[in-house]
Amino acid sequence: MASRIPAITLHNGGKMPSVGLGTFQGHDDEMRQVLNAALECGYRHIDTATVYKNEAEIGDVLHEWLSSGRVAREELFVVTKLPMTGNRSGDVGRCLQDSLDKLRLSYVDLYLIHSPVGMKANSKGVLDLETNHEEIYKAMEEQVDAGKAKAIGLSNFNSKQIERILKVCRIKPANLQVEVHVYHQQKALRELCRAFDIPVCAYCPLGAPHAAEGSDEYPILLQHPVVTSMAKRLGRTPAQVLLRFLIQNNLVVIPKSTNQKRVKENFNVFDFELSSEDVASLETLDRKGDGRVIDFKSLFEGIENHPEWPFGIPY
Ligand code: A2P
């Protein structure tokens, strides 16, 4: 069954389906079941990363679907990411090959530099202060030349870092993946990307409810009264409203769920539209920088001391 959902066309002609399956924290049989359910209901865009440690499970399921002819390789859009511990030009090829071996694929549709911050190889958080984006990106371009990545791009890079890559690149970044949701709309960064024709993919499009700390003033996004009342009026779920808002803003979304019912729910967002009034009312919920939920500083102690720490400037 071919996926018939809308897709964003990348500069290499690749079609990136507007909804993909986020897989962070999906593991073992649960990951296999969720991916099977997602493929059954029409997902064709799968987003993973070396650090998620689930490429092998994903590879097993994709292999079953591909070898049985239930899906053709050209229908899939598979994304994985260079880990922070591989942020050196000499490590890029090895890291991508390792991902491809686990995914049981000969190429990925998109390979992203996961973070502008580099860590020492095989370390759990020891900063590599020598990170050189220009050199890493050159090695990324070589992966396109070698046919191992159809497209390459960036994740968690700020505006200045993106502009530096644009100055030296031979193959333009095809995508930027960053945290975007109604509380953290990233308007300035999206505007920069629009000017350079770089599509943006929103991670944590539901506002990362597992990590967010709700307050009276700013409840968990899925429970915000503006979102819940809009969803009720439209006969939709809050998650569908939040995803639809981003899709109508030309973003690709990669909601993650380990629940098969919610995986399906998150895909069914193409048979309704938000009015311009509804879009405008969701726009007023933007908390700008304060709306960022994913706190890399708590994940990696001292990460803000890296010279390429991306979140020390407004965008
Ligand atoms: P679960 O795996 O139990 O479905 P984000 O992508 O913004 O980080 O959000 C992912 C989180 O949101 C996961 O914890 C997931 O939990 C939950 N989630 C995913 N889809 C939905 C949905 N449709 N409704 C409510 N919660 C959802």
PDB file of C-alpha atoms in Angstrom, residues 22 24 47 52 81 112 114-115 154-157 176-182 184 186 200-208 210 243 246 251-256 292-296 299 310-311:
ATOM      1  CA  GLY A  22       9.525   9.510  15.551  1.00  0.00           C
ATOM      2  CA  PHE A  24      13.268   8.099  20.111  1.00  0.00           C
ATOM      3  CA  ASP A  47      13.034   8.919  11.760  1.00  0.00           C
ATOM      4  CA  TYR A  52      18.300   5.991  19.805  1.00  0.00           C
ATOM      5  CA  LYS A  81      21.690  10.835  12.286  1.00  0.00           C
ATOM      6  CA  LEU A 112      21.608  14.513   9.520  1.00  0.00           C
ATOM      7  CA  HIS A 114      22.473  15.233  14.996  1.00  0.00           C
ATOM      8  CA  SER A 115      24.029  18.056  16.956  1.00  0.00           C
ATOM      9  CA  LEU A 154      21.433  19.397  10.020  1.00  0.00           C
ATOM     10  CA  SER A 155      19.744  19.036  13.378  1.00  0.00           C
ATOM     11  CA  ASN A 156      19.844  21.364  16.386  1.00  0.00           C
ATOM     12  CA  PHE A 157      21.996  23.900  14.506  1.00  0.00           C
ATOM     13  CA  LEU A 176      16.870  21.161   9.312  1.00  0.00           C
ATOM     14  CA  GLN A 177      15.422  19.153  12.187  1.00  0.00           C
ATOM     15  CA  VAL A 178      14.760  21.114  15.366  1.00  0.00           C
ATOM     16  CA  GLU A 179      12.316  21.244  18.259  1.00  0.00           C
ATOM     17  CA  VAL A 180       9.155  23.001  17.052  1.00  0.00           C
ATOM     18  CA  HIS A 181       5.675  23.024  18.581  1.00  0.00           C
ATOM     19  CA  VAL A 182       2.990  25.519  19.476  1.00  0.00           C
ATOM     20  CA  HIS A 184       8.182  26.951  20.677  1.00  0.00           C
ATOM     21  CA  GLN A 186      10.793  28.997  16.010  1.00  0.00           C
ATOM     22  CA  VAL A 200      12.183  22.229   8.481  1.00  0.00           C
ATOM     23  CA  CYS A 201      11.213  19.060  10.303  1.00  0.00           C
ATOM     24  CA  ALA A 202       9.675  19.506  13.757  1.00  0.00           C
ATOM     25  CA  TYR A 203      10.733  17.120  16.489  1.00  0.00           C
ATOM     26  CA  CYS A 204       8.622  16.981  19.639  1.00  0.00           C
ATOM     27  CA  PRO A 205       5.693  18.419  17.677  1.00  0.00           C
ATOM     28  CA  LEU A 206       3.302  17.609  20.549  1.00  0.00           C
ATOM     29  CA  GLY A 207       5.421  19.616  22.978  1.00  0.00           C
ATOM     30  CA  ALA A 208       7.258  16.610  24.477  1.00  0.00           C
ATOM     31  CA  HIS A 210       6.873  13.292  28.771  1.00  0.00           C
ATOM     32  CA  LEU A 243       0.153  18.466  14.257  1.00  0.00           C
ATOM     33  CA  LEU A 246       2.568  22.644  12.044  1.00  0.00           C
ATOM     34  CA  LEU A 251       6.613  21.786   8.515  1.00  0.00           C
ATOM     35  CA  VAL A 252       7.265  18.068   8.436  1.00  0.00           C
ATOM     36  CA  VAL A 253       6.320  16.459  11.787  1.00  0.00           C
ATOM     37  CA  ILE A 254       7.688  13.323  13.441  1.00  0.00           C
ATOM     38  CA  PRO A 255       5.497  12.602  16.488  1.00  0.00           C
ATOM     39  CA  LYS A 256       6.640   9.584  18.455  1.00  0.00           C
ATOM     40  CA  ARG A 292      11.845  24.945  24.540  1.00  0.00           C
ATOM     41  CA  VAL A 293      11.288  21.695  26.428  1.00  0.00           C
ATOM     42  CA  ILE A 294      14.199  19.456  25.558  1.00  0.00           C
ATOM     43  CA  ASP A 295      16.931  20.373  27.993  1.00  0.00           C
ATOM     44  CA  PHE A 296      20.257  19.175  26.612  1.00  0.00           C
ATOM     45  CA  LEU A 299      21.105  15.326  29.463  1.00  0.00           C
ATOM     46  CA  PRO A 310      23.783  26.207  19.738  1.00  0.00           C
ATOM     47  CA  PHE A 311      21.290  27.625  22.208  1.00  0.00           C
TER      48      PHE A 311
END
